[in-house]
GROMACS .gro file of C-alpha atoms in nm:
model
  129
    1MET     CA    1   1.012  -0.683  -1.005
    2SER     CA    2   1.139  -0.751  -0.658
    3SER     CA    3   0.871  -0.775  -0.385
    4ARG     CA    4   1.063  -0.518  -0.190
    5TRP     CA    5   0.979  -0.160  -0.311
    6LYS     CA    6   1.248   0.101  -0.307
    7PRO     CA    7   1.116   0.463  -0.316
    8SER     CA    8   1.250   0.652  -0.611
    9SER     CA    9   1.228   0.972  -0.389
   10PRO     CA   10   1.532   1.006  -0.156
   11TRP     CA   11   1.316   1.209   0.090
   12LEU     CA   12   1.072   0.921   0.115
   13GLY     CA   13   1.349   0.664   0.135
   14ARG     CA   14   1.489   0.856   0.444
   15LYS     CA   15   1.143   0.861   0.607
   16VAL     CA   16   1.095   0.495   0.563
   17LYS     CA   17   1.442   0.397   0.696
   18GLN     CA   18   1.411   0.642   1.003
   19GLY     CA   19   1.123   0.420   1.147
   20PHE     CA   20   0.853   0.551   1.382
   21ARG     CA   21   0.925   0.928   1.472
   22GLY     CA   22   0.566   1.015   1.593
   23TYR     CA   23   0.240   1.122   1.442
   24PRO     CA   24   0.105   1.191   1.187
   25ALA     CA   25   0.211   0.860   1.047
   26ALA     CA   26   0.161   0.742   0.686
   27THR     CA   27   0.105   0.374   0.582
   28ILE     CA   28   0.188   0.262   0.234
   29ALA     CA   29   0.019  -0.070   0.117
   30PHE     CA   30   0.045  -0.248  -0.208
   31TYR     CA   31  -0.211  -0.470  -0.373
   32GLY     CA   32  -0.222  -0.660  -0.694
   33PRO     CA   33  -0.381  -0.957  -0.883
   34THR     CA   34  -0.076  -1.163  -0.786
   35ALA     CA   35   0.215  -1.130  -0.531
   36GLU     CA   36   0.443  -1.011  -0.820
   37LEU     CA   37   0.232  -0.731  -0.980
   38ALA     CA   38   0.103  -0.433  -0.780
   39THR     CA   39  -0.175  -0.243  -0.946
   40LYS     CA   40  -0.297  -0.045  -0.652
   41VAL     CA   41  -0.140   0.152  -0.369
   42VAL     CA   42  -0.322   0.284  -0.073
   43VAL     CA   43  -0.183   0.561   0.156
   44GLY     CA   44  -0.336   0.624   0.484
   45ILE     CA   45  -0.255   0.923   0.720
   46PHE     CA   46  -0.288   0.848   1.088
   47LYS     CA   47  -0.303   1.161   1.298
   48GLN     CA   48  -0.272   0.966   1.632
   49GLU     CA   49  -0.250   0.616   1.776
   50HIS     CA   50  -0.579   0.427   1.785
   51GLY     CA   51  -0.735   0.646   1.511
   52ASP     CA   52  -0.852   0.559   1.179
   53ALA     CA   53  -0.660   0.658   0.852
   54ASP     CA   54  -0.796   1.004   0.751
   55PRO     CA   55  -0.728   1.101   0.482
   56LEU     CA   56  -0.691   0.773   0.278
   57GLU     CA   57  -0.580   0.807  -0.089
   58LYS     CA   58  -0.562   0.528  -0.364
   59TRP     CA   59  -0.374   0.499  -0.680
   60PHE     CA   60  -0.438   0.249  -0.958
   61SER     CA   61  -0.239   0.128  -1.257
   62GLN     CA   62  -0.402  -0.083  -1.525
   63ASN     CA   63  -0.105  -0.162  -1.753
   64SER     CA   64   0.212  -0.169  -1.520
   65ASP     CA   65   0.348  -0.226  -1.187
   66ILE     CA   66   0.252   0.078  -0.988
   67ARG     CA   67   0.580   0.052  -0.779
   68SER     CA   68   0.780   0.150  -1.085
   69ASN     CA   69   0.566   0.443  -1.188
   70ASP     CA   70   0.749   0.761  -1.133
   71ASP     CA   71   0.435   0.976  -1.185
   72PHE     CA   72   0.261   0.792  -0.902
   73ALA     CA   73   0.552   0.813  -0.688
   74GLU     CA   74   0.553   1.208  -0.728
   75GLU     CA   75   0.187   1.222  -0.632
   76LEU     CA   76   0.243   0.984  -0.328
   77VAL     CA   77   0.520   1.207  -0.190
   78ALA     CA   78   0.331   1.524  -0.237
   79PHE     CA   79   0.028   1.375  -0.061
   80ILE     CA   80   0.247   1.251   0.237
   81LYS     CA   81   0.437   1.607   0.253
   82LEU     CA   82   0.101   1.775   0.244
   83HIS     CA   83   0.002   1.611   0.567
   84HIS     CA   84   0.341   1.683   0.746
   85VAL     CA   85   0.411   1.313   0.823
   86LYS     CA   86   0.684   1.237   1.059
   87SER     CA   87   0.673   0.849   1.023
   88VAL     CA   88   0.628   0.629   0.709
   89VAL     CA   89   0.552   0.253   0.729
   90VAL     CA   90   0.544   0.045   0.405
   91THR     CA   91   0.423  -0.312   0.374
   92ASP     CA   92   0.669  -0.576   0.265
   93GLY     CA   93   0.539  -0.673  -0.065
   94ILE     CA   94   0.204  -0.689  -0.205
   95ILE     CA   95  -0.059  -0.780   0.060
   96GLY     CA   96  -0.368  -0.881  -0.134
   97CYS     CA   97  -0.608  -0.830  -0.404
   98PRO     CA   98  -0.670  -0.470  -0.535
   99HIS     CA   99  -1.052  -0.517  -0.537
  100GLU     CA  100  -1.249  -0.451  -0.231
  101GLU     CA  101  -1.455  -0.712  -0.041
  102GLY     CA  102  -1.806  -0.595  -0.007
  103ILE     CA  103  -1.765  -0.338  -0.271
  104ASP     CA  104  -1.614  -0.507  -0.583
  105TYR     CA  105  -1.729  -0.851  -0.469
  106PRO     CA  106  -1.948  -1.006  -0.200
  107GLU     CA  107  -1.834  -1.024   0.163
  108GLY     CA  108  -1.677  -1.340   0.277
  109LYS     CA  109  -1.611  -1.457  -0.078
  110SER     CA  110  -1.300  -1.477  -0.281
  111CYS     CA  111  -1.243  -1.219  -0.550
  112PRO     CA  112  -1.344  -1.376  -0.889
  113GLU     CA  113  -1.102  -1.153  -1.066
  114CYS     CA  114  -0.783  -1.261  -0.860
  115PRO     CA  115  -0.783  -1.637  -0.812
  116TYR     CA  116  -0.426  -1.603  -0.688
  117TRP     CA  117  -0.545  -1.462  -0.340
  118ALA     CA  118  -0.831  -1.729  -0.297
  119GLY     CA  119  -0.588  -1.972  -0.109
  120PRO     CA  120  -0.273  -1.819   0.042
  121ASP     CA  121  -0.265  -1.621   0.369
  122ARG     CA  122  -0.201  -1.271   0.254
  123TRP     CA  123   0.080  -1.222   0.508
  124THR     CA  124   0.270  -1.545   0.492
  125ARG     CA  125   0.157  -1.656   0.133
  126GLU     CA  126   0.124  -2.000   0.276
  127ARG     CA  127  -0.179  -2.200   0.150
  128ILE     CA  128  -0.479  -2.211   0.377
  129GLN     CA  129  -0.636  -2.558   0.394
   0.00000   0.00000   0.00000
């Protein structure tokens, strides 16, 4: 699958292409065990600049790439519409491990389940020395 996600919803596709139109704004971030397989997506709703995401919703897929799951896509669109979002921002590709530091594995350590993310910078995918 391409690292660039294309929303299956025409409504969501338009929202993403329109760019920033004000608040509330939704962020969509994909996570997975490698840069090729997304098994988690997190959507945060920001009601104002400099605020925290509230609410924040997470979806998981065990067996397939979540970016190609139409059921998840419908739930994601419904969640965003529910919060009357004016702007939608999507990460470019998968930005890290689906497990949470300090929850699924110790703070400051690499995830034992996702060795792919132990070395590369999550944004550039360049190896960290």
